[in-house]
mmCIF file with all atom_site columns, C-alpha atoms in Angstrom:
data_model
loop_
_atom_site.group_PDB
_atom_site.id
_atom_site.type_symbol
_atom_site.label_atom_id
_atom_site.label_alt_id
_atom_site.label_comp_id
_atom_site.label_asym_id
_atom_site.label_entity_id
_atom_site.label_seq_id
_atom_site.pdbx_PDB_ins_code
_atom_site.Cartn_x
_atom_site.Cartn_y
_atom_site.Cartn_z
_atom_site.occupancy
_atom_site.B_iso_or_equiv
_atom_site.pdbx_formal_charge
_atom_site.auth_seq_id
_atom_site.auth_comp_id
_atom_site.auth_asym_id
_atom_site.auth_atom_id
_atom_site.pdbx_PDB_model_num
ATOM 1   C CA . LEU A 1 1   ? 14.374  0.088   5.869   1.00 58.00 ? 1   LEU A CA 1
ATOM 2   C CA . GLN A 1 2   ? 11.073  -1.387  6.951   1.00 63.00 ? 2   GLN A CA 1
ATOM 3   C CA . SER A 1 3   ? 9.706   1.950   8.198   1.00 62.00 ? 3   SER A CA 1
ATOM 4   C CA . ASN A 1 4   ? 11.943  4.282   6.239   1.00 68.00 ? 4   ASN A CA 1
ATOM 5   C CA . GLY A 1 5   ? 10.874  7.215   8.443   1.00 70.00 ? 5   GLY A CA 1
ATOM 6   C CA . ALA A 1 6   ? 7.125   6.900   8.907   1.00 72.00 ? 6   ALA A CA 1
ATOM 7   C CA . VAL A 1 7   ? 4.717   4.355   10.323  1.00 79.00 ? 7   VAL A CA 1
ATOM 8   C CA . GLN A 1 8   ? 2.763   2.066   8.082   1.00 86.00 ? 8   GLN A CA 1
ATOM 9   C CA . ASN A 1 9   ? 0.152   -0.637  8.469   1.00 89.00 ? 9   ASN A CA 1
ATOM 10  C CA . ARG A 1 10  ? 2.294   -3.793  8.148   1.00 91.00 ? 10  ARG A CA 1
ATOM 11  C CA . LEU A 1 11  ? 0.013   -5.877  10.386  1.00 93.00 ? 11  LEU A CA 1
ATOM 12  C CA . ALA A 1 12  ? -3.716  -6.463  10.047  1.00 95.00 ? 12  ALA A CA 1
ATOM 13  C CA . LYS A 1 13  ? -5.794  -8.319  12.689  1.00 94.00 ? 13  LYS A CA 1
ATOM 14  C CA . THR A 1 14  ? -9.274  -9.805  12.642  1.00 93.00 ? 14  THR A CA 1
ATOM 15  C CA . GLY A 1 15  ? -10.139 -11.783 15.760  1.00 91.00 ? 15  GLY A CA 1
ATOM 16  C CA . ASN A 1 16  ? -7.154  -14.014 16.504  1.00 91.00 ? 16  ASN A CA 1
ATOM 17  C CA . GLN A 1 17  ? -5.971  -13.924 12.882  1.00 93.00 ? 17  GLN A CA 1
ATOM 18  C CA . LEU A 1 18  ? -3.019  -11.702 12.025  1.00 96.00 ? 18  LEU A CA 1
ATOM 19  C CA . SER A 1 19  ? -1.599  -10.979 8.561   1.00 95.00 ? 19  SER A CA 1
ATOM 20  C CA . ALA A 1 20  ? 1.928   -9.553  8.303   1.00 94.00 ? 20  ALA A CA 1
ATOM 21  C CA . ALA A 1 21  ? 3.623   -7.895  5.333   1.00 92.00 ? 21  ALA A CA 1
ATOM 22  C CA . TRP A 1 22  ? 7.127   -6.552  4.880   1.00 90.00 ? 22  TRP A CA 1
ATOM 23  C CA . ILE A 1 23  ? 9.753   -5.715  2.234   1.00 89.00 ? 23  ILE A CA 1
ATOM 24  C CA . MET A 1 24  ? 11.542  -8.995  1.465   1.00 89.00 ? 24  MET A CA 1
ATOM 25  C CA . SER A 1 25  ? 14.540  -9.906  -0.638  1.00 86.00 ? 25  SER A CA 1
ATOM 26  C CA . LEU A 1 26  ? 16.351  -13.245 -0.646  1.00 83.00 ? 26  LEU A CA 1
ATOM 27  C CA . ASN A 1 27  ? 19.453  -11.791 -2.310  1.00 81.00 ? 27  ASN A CA 1
ATOM 28  C CA . PRO A 1 28  ? 21.911  -9.137  -1.018  1.00 75.00 ? 28  PRO A CA 1
ATOM 29  C CA . THR A 1 29  ? 22.052  -5.749  -2.706  1.00 76.00 ? 29  THR A CA 1
ATOM 30  C CA . PRO A 1 30  ? 20.811  -4.435  -5.128  1.00 76.00 ? 30  PRO A CA 1
ATOM 31  C CA . PHE A 1 31  ? 17.640  -6.287  -4.059  1.00 78.00 ? 31  PHE A CA 1
ATOM 32  C CA . THR A 1 32  ? 16.499  -6.976  -7.593  1.00 81.00 ? 32  THR A CA 1
ATOM 33  C CA . ASP A 1 33  ? 14.129  -9.653  -6.309  1.00 84.00 ? 33  ASP A CA 1
ATOM 34  C CA . ARG A 1 34  ? 12.520  -7.305  -3.765  1.00 87.00 ? 34  ARG A CA 1
ATOM 35  C CA . VAL A 1 35  ? 8.943   -8.407  -3.083  1.00 89.00 ? 35  VAL A CA 1
ATOM 36  C CA . THR A 1 36  ? 6.241   -8.333  -0.433  1.00 90.00 ? 36  THR A CA 1
ATOM 37  C CA . GLY A 1 37  ? 6.994   -10.807 2.342   1.00 90.00 ? 37  GLY A CA 1
ATOM 38  C CA . TYR A 1 38  ? 3.863   -12.251 3.878   1.00 94.00 ? 38  TYR A CA 1
ATOM 39  C CA . ASN A 1 39  ? 3.032   -14.502 6.800   1.00 95.00 ? 39  ASN A CA 1
ATOM 40  C CA . PHE A 1 40  ? -0.128  -15.430 8.701   1.00 96.00 ? 40  PHE A CA 1
ATOM 41  C CA . TYR A 1 41  ? -0.716  -16.099 12.394  1.00 96.00 ? 41  TYR A CA 1
ATOM 42  C CA . ASP A 1 42  ? -3.657  -18.178 13.654  1.00 94.00 ? 42  ASP A CA 1
ATOM 43  C CA . ASN A 1 43  ? -4.330  -20.579 16.510  1.00 87.00 ? 43  ASN A CA 1
ATOM 44  C CA . GLY A 1 44  ? -1.123  -19.591 18.357  1.00 91.00 ? 44  GLY A CA 1
ATOM 45  C CA . SER A 1 45  ? 1.393   -20.085 15.526  1.00 95.00 ? 45  SER A CA 1
ATOM 46  C CA . TRP A 1 46  ? 2.837   -18.555 12.378  1.00 96.00 ? 46  TRP A CA 1
ATOM 47  C CA . ASP A 1 47  ? 2.853   -20.290 8.981   1.00 95.00 ? 47  ASP A CA 1
ATOM 48  C CA . GLU A 1 48  ? 6.174   -21.499 7.556   1.00 94.00 ? 48  GLU A CA 1
ATOM 49  C CA . GLU A 1 49  ? 8.832   -18.924 6.677   1.00 90.00 ? 49  GLU A CA 1
ATOM 50  C CA . PRO A 1 50  ? 7.899   -17.540 3.252   1.00 90.00 ? 50  PRO A CA 1
ATOM 51  C CA . TYR A 1 51  ? 10.051  -17.824 0.131   1.00 85.00 ? 51  TYR A CA 1
ATOM 52  C CA . ALA A 1 52  ? 7.398   -17.404 -2.640  1.00 80.00 ? 52  ALA A CA 1
ATOM 53  C CA . ARG A 1 53  ? 6.597   -14.127 -4.374  1.00 78.00 ? 53  ARG A CA 1
ATOM 54  C CA . LEU A 1 54  ? 3.085   -12.613 -4.097  1.00 83.00 ? 54  LEU A CA 1
ATOM 55  C CA . VAL A 1 55  ? 3.561   -10.811 -7.417  1.00 84.00 ? 55  VAL A CA 1
ATOM 56  C CA . ASP A 1 56  ? 5.823   -11.128 -10.472 1.00 80.00 ? 56  ASP A CA 1
ATOM 57  C CA . VAL A 1 57  ? 7.177   -7.545  -10.427 1.00 87.00 ? 57  VAL A CA 1
ATOM 58  C CA . ARG A 1 58  ? 9.641   -5.810  -8.095  1.00 89.00 ? 58  ARG A CA 1
ATOM 59  C CA . VAL A 1 59  ? 7.608   -3.995  -5.462  1.00 92.00 ? 59  VAL A CA 1
ATOM 60  C CA . GLY A 1 60  ? 8.083   -2.339  -2.084  1.00 89.00 ? 60  GLY A CA 1
ATOM 61  C CA . TRP A 1 61  ? 6.473   -0.644  0.870   1.00 91.00 ? 61  TRP A CA 1
ATOM 62  C CA . PRO A 1 62  ? 3.486   -2.886  1.501   1.00 93.00 ? 62  PRO A CA 1
ATOM 63  C CA . SER A 1 63  ? 0.452   -1.760  3.520   1.00 95.00 ? 63  SER A CA 1
ATOM 64  C CA . MET A 1 64  ? -1.540  -4.706  4.883   1.00 96.00 ? 64  MET A CA 1
ATOM 65  C CA . ILE A 1 65  ? -5.273  -4.332  5.441   1.00 96.00 ? 65  ILE A CA 1
ATOM 66  C CA . HIS A 1 66  ? -8.192  -6.526  6.559   1.00 97.00 ? 66  HIS A CA 1
ATOM 67  C CA . THR A 1 67  ? -11.691 -5.470  5.568   1.00 97.00 ? 67  THR A CA 1
ATOM 68  C CA . SER A 1 68  ? -14.911 -6.283  7.392   1.00 96.00 ? 68  SER A CA 1
ATOM 69  C CA . GLY A 1 69  ? -15.906 -8.324  4.338   1.00 96.00 ? 69  GLY A CA 1
ATOM 70  C CA . GLY A 1 70  ? -13.101 -10.820 5.063   1.00 96.00 ? 70  GLY A CA 1
ATOM 71  C CA . ARG A 1 71  ? -10.557 -9.696  2.464   1.00 97.00 ? 71  ARG A CA 1
ATOM 72  C CA . GLU A 1 72  ? -6.815  -9.251  3.130   1.00 97.00 ? 72  GLU A CA 1
ATOM 73  C CA . ILE A 1 73  ? -5.111  -6.707  0.917   1.00 97.00 ? 73  ILE A CA 1
ATOM 74  C CA . ALA A 1 74  ? -1.501  -5.687  0.394   1.00 96.00 ? 74  ALA A CA 1
ATOM 75  C CA . ILE A 1 75  ? -0.858  -2.395  -1.455  1.00 97.00 ? 75  ILE A CA 1
ATOM 76  C CA . THR A 1 76  ? 2.653   -1.709  -2.709  1.00 96.00 ? 76  THR A CA 1
ATOM 77  C CA . HIS A 1 77  ? 4.521   0.382   -5.332  1.00 94.00 ? 77  HIS A CA 1
ATOM 78  C CA . ALA A 1 78  ? 6.357   -0.639  -8.392  1.00 92.00 ? 78  ALA A CA 1
ATOM 79  C CA . ALA A 1 79  ? 8.671   1.973   -10.002 1.00 88.00 ? 79  ALA A CA 1
ATOM 80  C CA . PHE A 1 80  ? 7.108   4.216   -12.678 1.00 93.00 ? 80  PHE A CA 1
ATOM 81  C CA . ALA A 1 81  ? 3.763   2.387   -12.416 1.00 95.00 ? 81  ALA A CA 1
ATOM 82  C CA . PRO A 1 82  ? 0.376   2.619   -10.711 1.00 96.00 ? 82  PRO A CA 1
ATOM 83  C CA . LEU A 1 83  ? 0.145   1.243   -7.200  1.00 97.00 ? 83  LEU A CA 1
ATOM 84  C CA . ASN A 1 84  ? 0.062   -2.567  -7.058  1.00 97.00 ? 84  ASN A CA 1
ATOM 85  C CA . MET A 1 85  ? -2.624  -4.366  -5.081  1.00 97.00 ? 85  MET A CA 1
ATOM 86  C CA . VAL A 1 86  ? -3.036  -8.062  -4.278  1.00 96.00 ? 86  VAL A CA 1
ATOM 87  C CA . TYR A 1 87  ? -5.979  -9.538  -2.350  1.00 97.00 ? 87  TYR A CA 1
ATOM 88  C CA . ARG A 1 88  ? -7.733  -12.681 -1.323  1.00 96.00 ? 88  ARG A CA 1
ATOM 89  C CA . ASP A 1 89  ? -10.129 -13.945 1.343   1.00 96.00 ? 89  ASP A CA 1
ATOM 90  C CA . ILE A 1 90  ? -8.234  -13.897 4.680   1.00 94.00 ? 90  ILE A CA 1
ATOM 91  C CA . ASN A 1 91  ? -5.700  -16.743 4.590   1.00 91.00 ? 91  ASN A CA 1
ATOM 92  C CA . SER A 1 92  ? -7.599  -18.563 1.864   1.00 92.00 ? 92  SER A CA 1
ATOM 93  C CA . GLY A 1 93  ? -6.850  -19.328 -1.787  1.00 91.00 ? 93  GLY A CA 1
ATOM 94  C CA . SER A 1 94  ? -4.552  -17.661 -4.276  1.00 92.00 ? 94  SER A CA 1
ATOM 95  C CA . TRP A 1 95  ? -3.852  -13.933 -4.556  1.00 95.00 ? 95  TRP A CA 1
ATOM 96  C CA . THR A 1 96  ? -5.480  -11.746 -7.208  1.00 95.00 ? 96  THR A CA 1
ATOM 97  C CA . GLU A 1 97  ? -3.236  -8.953  -8.523  1.00 95.00 ? 97  GLU A CA 1
ATOM 98  C CA . THR A 1 98  ? -4.462  -5.612  -9.864  1.00 96.00 ? 98  THR A CA 1
ATOM 99  C CA . THR A 1 99  ? -3.458  -1.930  -9.888  1.00 96.00 ? 99  THR A CA 1
ATOM 100 C CA . ILE A 1 100 ? -5.012  1.209   -8.506  1.00 98.00 ? 100 ILE A CA 1
ATOM 101 C CA . PRO A 1 101 ? -5.931  3.516   -11.439 1.00 97.00 ? 101 PRO A CA 1
ATOM 102 C CA . THR A 1 102 ? -3.904  6.724   -11.799 1.00 97.00 ? 102 THR A CA 1
ATOM 103 C CA . ASP A 1 103 ? -3.236  9.411   -14.352 1.00 96.00 ? 103 ASP A CA 1
ATOM 104 C CA . ALA A 1 104 ? 0.125   10.267  -12.735 1.00 96.00 ? 104 ALA A CA 1
ATOM 105 C CA . SER A 1 105 ? 2.445   9.700   -15.724 1.00 94.00 ? 105 SER A CA 1
ATOM 106 C CA . ASP A 1 106 ? 5.542   8.835   -13.631 1.00 96.00 ? 106 ASP A CA 1
ATOM 107 C CA . GLY A 1 107 ? 3.667   6.457   -11.276 1.00 95.00 ? 107 GLY A CA 1
ATOM 108 C CA . MET A 1 108 ? 3.088   6.453   -7.577  1.00 97.00 ? 108 MET A CA 1
ATOM 109 C CA . LEU A 1 109 ? 5.501   5.598   -4.697  1.00 96.00 ? 109 LEU A CA 1
ATOM 110 C CA . TRP A 1 110 ? 5.526   4.778   -1.000  1.00 95.00 ? 110 TRP A CA 1
ATOM 111 C CA . PRO A 1 111 ? 1.823   4.043   -0.355  1.00 96.00 ? 111 PRO A CA 1
ATOM 112 C CA . ARG A 1 112 ? 0.008   4.064   2.971   1.00 96.00 ? 112 ARG A CA 1
ATOM 113 C CA . ALA A 1 113 ? -3.419  2.444   3.302   1.00 97.00 ? 113 ALA A CA 1
ATOM 114 C CA . ALA A 1 114 ? -6.186  1.902   5.804   1.00 97.00 ? 114 ALA A CA 1
ATOM 115 C CA . ALA A 1 115 ? -9.606  0.267   5.859   1.00 96.00 ? 115 ALA A CA 1
ATOM 116 C CA . GLY A 1 116 ? -12.696 2.066   7.135   1.00 95.00 ? 116 GLY A CA 1
ATOM 117 C CA . GLY A 1 117 ? -16.175 3.203   6.180   1.00 93.00 ? 117 GLY A CA 1
ATOM 118 C CA . GLU A 1 118 ? -19.500 2.466   7.788   1.00 92.00 ? 118 GLU A CA 1
ATOM 119 C CA . ASP A 1 119 ? -19.241 -1.197  6.720   1.00 94.00 ? 119 ASP A CA 1
ATOM 120 C CA . GLY A 1 120 ? -15.452 -1.530  7.115   1.00 95.00 ? 120 GLY A CA 1
ATOM 121 C CA . ASN A 1 121 ? -15.004 -2.243  3.396   1.00 97.00 ? 121 ASN A CA 1
ATOM 122 C CA . SER A 1 122 ? -13.639 1.137   2.238   1.00 97.00 ? 122 SER A CA 1
ATOM 123 C CA . LEU A 1 123 ? -10.025 1.482   1.367   1.00 98.00 ? 123 LEU A CA 1
ATOM 124 C CA . HIS A 1 124 ? -8.185  4.771   1.871   1.00 98.00 ? 124 HIS A CA 1
ATOM 125 C CA . VAL A 1 125 ? -4.798  5.109   0.177   1.00 98.00 ? 125 VAL A CA 1
ATOM 126 C CA . ILE A 1 126 ? -2.257  7.919   -0.058  1.00 97.00 ? 126 ILE A CA 1
ATOM 127 C CA . ALA A 1 127 ? 1.021   7.925   -1.942  1.00 97.00 ? 127 ALA A CA 1
ATOM 128 C CA . ILE A 1 128 ? 3.252   10.443  -3.684  1.00 97.00 ? 128 ILE A CA 1
ATOM 129 C CA . THR A 1 129 ? 3.942   11.049  -7.299  1.00 98.00 ? 129 THR A CA 1
ATOM 130 C CA . THR A 1 130 ? 7.503   10.112  -8.308  1.00 97.00 ? 130 THR A CA 1
ATOM 131 C CA . PRO A 1 131 ? 9.689   13.041  -7.294  1.00 97.00 ? 131 PRO A CA 1
ATOM 132 C CA . VAL A 1 132 ? 12.331  14.613  -9.587  1.00 97.00 ? 132 VAL A CA 1
ATOM 133 C CA . ALA A 1 133 ? 15.113  13.081  -7.428  1.00 96.00 ? 133 ALA A CA 1
ATOM 134 C CA . ASN A 1 134 ? 13.730  9.620   -8.299  1.00 95.00 ? 134 ASN A CA 1
ATOM 135 C CA . ASP A 1 135 ? 13.603  10.378  -12.055 1.00 96.00 ? 135 ASP A CA 1
ATOM 136 C CA . GLY A 1 136 ? 10.021  11.652  -11.856 1.00 96.00 ? 136 GLY A CA 1
ATOM 137 C CA . SER A 1 137 ? 8.635   15.086  -12.613 1.00 97.00 ? 137 SER A CA 1
ATOM 138 C CA . VAL A 1 138 ? 6.730   17.945  -11.036 1.00 98.00 ? 138 VAL A CA 1
ATOM 139 C CA . TYR A 1 139 ? 2.992   17.186  -10.691 1.00 97.00 ? 139 TYR A CA 1
ATOM 140 C CA . GLN A 1 140 ? 0.654   20.141  -10.518 1.00 97.00 ? 140 GLN A CA 1
ATOM 141 C CA . GLY A 1 141 ? 3.469   22.332  -9.174  1.00 97.00 ? 141 GLY A CA 1
ATOM 142 C CA . LEU A 1 142 ? 4.593   19.827  -6.519  1.00 98.00 ? 142 LEU A CA 1
ATOM 143 C CA . ASP A 1 143 ? 7.793   17.809  -6.506  1.00 98.00 ? 143 ASP A CA 1
ATOM 144 C CA . GLY A 1 144 ? 6.226   14.759  -4.878  1.00 97.00 ? 144 GLY A CA 1
ATOM 145 C CA . ALA A 1 145 ? 2.471   15.374  -4.609  1.00 98.00 ? 145 ALA A CA 1
ATOM 146 C CA . ILE A 1 146 ? 0.497   13.366  -2.021  1.00 98.00 ? 146 ILE A CA 1
ATOM 147 C CA . LEU A 1 147 ? -2.541  11.982  -3.821  1.00 98.00 ? 147 LEU A CA 1
ATOM 148 C CA . TYR A 1 148 ? -5.536  10.223  -2.223  1.00 98.00 ? 148 TYR A CA 1
ATOM 149 C CA . TYR A 1 149 ? -7.522  7.222   -3.550  1.00 98.00 ? 149 TYR A CA 1
ATOM 150 C CA . ARG A 1 150 ? -10.728 5.634   -2.170  1.00 98.00 ? 150 ARG A CA 1
ATOM 151 C CA . SER A 1 151 ? -12.606 2.449   -2.890  1.00 98.00 ? 151 SER A CA 1
ATOM 152 C CA . THR A 1 152 ? -15.899 1.689   -1.051  1.00 97.00 ? 152 THR A CA 1
ATOM 153 C CA . ASP A 1 153 ? -16.027 -1.934  -2.282  1.00 97.00 ? 153 ASP A CA 1
ATOM 154 C CA . GLN A 1 154 ? -12.821 -3.563  -1.040  1.00 97.00 ? 154 GLN A CA 1
ATOM 155 C CA . GLY A 1 155 ? -10.817 -2.380  -4.098  1.00 97.00 ? 155 GLY A CA 1
ATOM 156 C CA . GLU A 1 156 ? -13.125 -3.576  -6.841  1.00 97.00 ? 156 GLU A CA 1
ATOM 157 C CA . THR A 1 157 ? -13.631 -0.005  -8.072  1.00 98.00 ? 157 THR A CA 1
ATOM 158 C CA . TRP A 1 158 ? -12.113 3.370   -7.119  1.00 98.00 ? 158 TRP A CA 1
ATOM 159 C CA . ASP A 1 159 ? -14.529 6.298   -6.797  1.00 98.00 ? 159 ASP A CA 1
ATOM 160 C CA . VAL A 1 160 ? -11.751 8.743   -5.873  1.00 98.00 ? 160 VAL A CA 1
ATOM 161 C CA . GLN A 1 161 ? -8.556  8.745   -7.856  1.00 98.00 ? 161 GLN A CA 1
ATOM 162 C CA . ASP A 1 162 ? -5.553  11.144  -7.941  1.00 98.00 ? 162 ASP A CA 1
ATOM 163 C CA . LEU A 1 163 ? -7.167  13.578  -5.537  1.00 98.00 ? 163 LEU A CA 1
ATOM 164 C CA . LEU A 1 164 ? -4.807  16.374  -4.495  1.00 97.00 ? 164 LEU A CA 1
ATOM 165 C CA . LEU A 1 165 ? -6.102  17.110  -0.976  1.00 92.00 ? 165 LEU A CA 1
ATOM 166 C CA . PRO A 1 166 ? -7.207  20.675  -0.233  1.00 90.00 ? 166 PRO A CA 1
ATOM 167 C CA . GLN A 1 167 ? -4.506  22.894  1.223   1.00 93.00 ? 167 GLN A CA 1
ATOM 168 C CA . MET A 1 168 ? -1.806  20.398  0.232   1.00 94.00 ? 168 MET A CA 1
ATOM 169 C CA . ASP A 1 169 ? -1.295  21.999  -3.168  1.00 95.00 ? 169 ASP A CA 1
ATOM 170 C CA . SER A 1 170 ? 1.475   24.207  -4.640  1.00 96.00 ? 170 SER A CA 1
ATOM 171 C CA . THR A 1 171 ? 0.068   27.368  -2.940  1.00 96.00 ? 171 THR A CA 1
ATOM 172 C CA . GLN A 1 172 ? 1.074   25.816  0.452   1.00 96.00 ? 172 GLN A CA 1
ATOM 173 C CA . PHE A 1 173 ? 3.939   23.433  -0.338  1.00 97.00 ? 173 PHE A CA 1
ATOM 174 C CA . VAL A 1 174 ? 6.778   22.813  -2.828  1.00 97.00 ? 174 VAL A CA 1
ATOM 175 C CA . GLY A 1 175 ? 6.441   19.024  -2.508  1.00 97.00 ? 175 GLY A CA 1
ATOM 176 C CA . PHE A 1 176 ? 6.688   16.069  -0.165  1.00 96.00 ? 176 PHE A CA 1
ATOM 177 C CA . ASP A 1 177 ? 9.267   13.413  0.559   1.00 93.00 ? 177 ASP A CA 1
ATOM 178 C CA . GLY A 1 178 ? 8.596   9.699   0.589   1.00 89.00 ? 178 GLY A CA 1
ATOM 179 C CA . ASP A 1 179 ? 7.530   8.180   3.911   1.00 88.00 ? 179 ASP A CA 1
ATOM 180 C CA . SER A 1 180 ? 6.789   11.535  5.468   1.00 90.00 ? 180 SER A CA 1
ATOM 181 C CA . TYR A 1 181 ? 3.068   10.810  5.951   1.00 93.00 ? 181 TYR A CA 1
ATOM 182 C CA . ALA A 1 182 ? 0.677   8.260   7.375   1.00 93.00 ? 182 ALA A CA 1
ATOM 183 C CA . ILE A 1 183 ? -3.061  7.467   7.170   1.00 95.00 ? 183 ILE A CA 1
ATOM 184 C CA . HIS A 1 184 ? -5.521  5.866   9.564   1.00 94.00 ? 184 HIS A CA 1
ATOM 185 C CA . ALA A 1 185 ? -9.254  5.260   9.430   1.00 95.00 ? 185 ALA A CA 1
ATOM 186 C CA . ILE A 1 186 ? -11.960 4.460   11.975  1.00 94.00 ? 186 ILE A CA 1
ATOM 187 C CA . GLY A 1 187 ? -15.417 4.196   10.469  1.00 92.00 ? 187 GLY A CA 1
ATOM 188 C CA . ASN A 1 188 ? -15.983 7.293   8.302   1.00 93.00 ? 188 ASN A CA 1
ATOM 189 C CA . LYS A 1 189 ? -13.174 9.266   9.938   1.00 96.00 ? 189 LYS A CA 1
ATOM 190 C CA . VAL A 1 190 ? -9.897  9.290   8.018   1.00 95.00 ? 190 VAL A CA 1
ATOM 191 C CA . ALA A 1 191 ? -6.750  11.071  9.311   1.00 94.00 ? 191 ALA A CA 1
#
């Protein structure tokens, strides 16, 4: 279930350096140890096969991003919680863990993220509110509302939070399913 129906940024490249992220579990079902798998490619080879956890909570659906400022970022979801974010300088040092602020009471699921902006340090993230079928609730009339988040400083602060995009509201839709959307950014253009 690496794609689960829609594309996602699981690889991030800067020069000859490549960061890879995926859903990883070392145990068979029910995947209670599900985490973000991570590996790094540089100078013609990959690092050792990973076994360590990037975070201490069960997460899934990582989006991997490199910013122009030299930060690598993985954004994931944890059930009934804000989106989880880990970051560090590209292939250097320990990971810092934080969350993306939200007022969605049932949490956010299945994120997609991209880096852009004039300086390449803006983060653009979309995800859906937890749908009723996943023990969530209707959000502003939508059963699974796609919300948008933006940071212009590599995730230090978030100047846009919980934005319901114009024309994607309950006057046009009844809701959205997980992994039925994607996001991409080039400079100041976000699609």
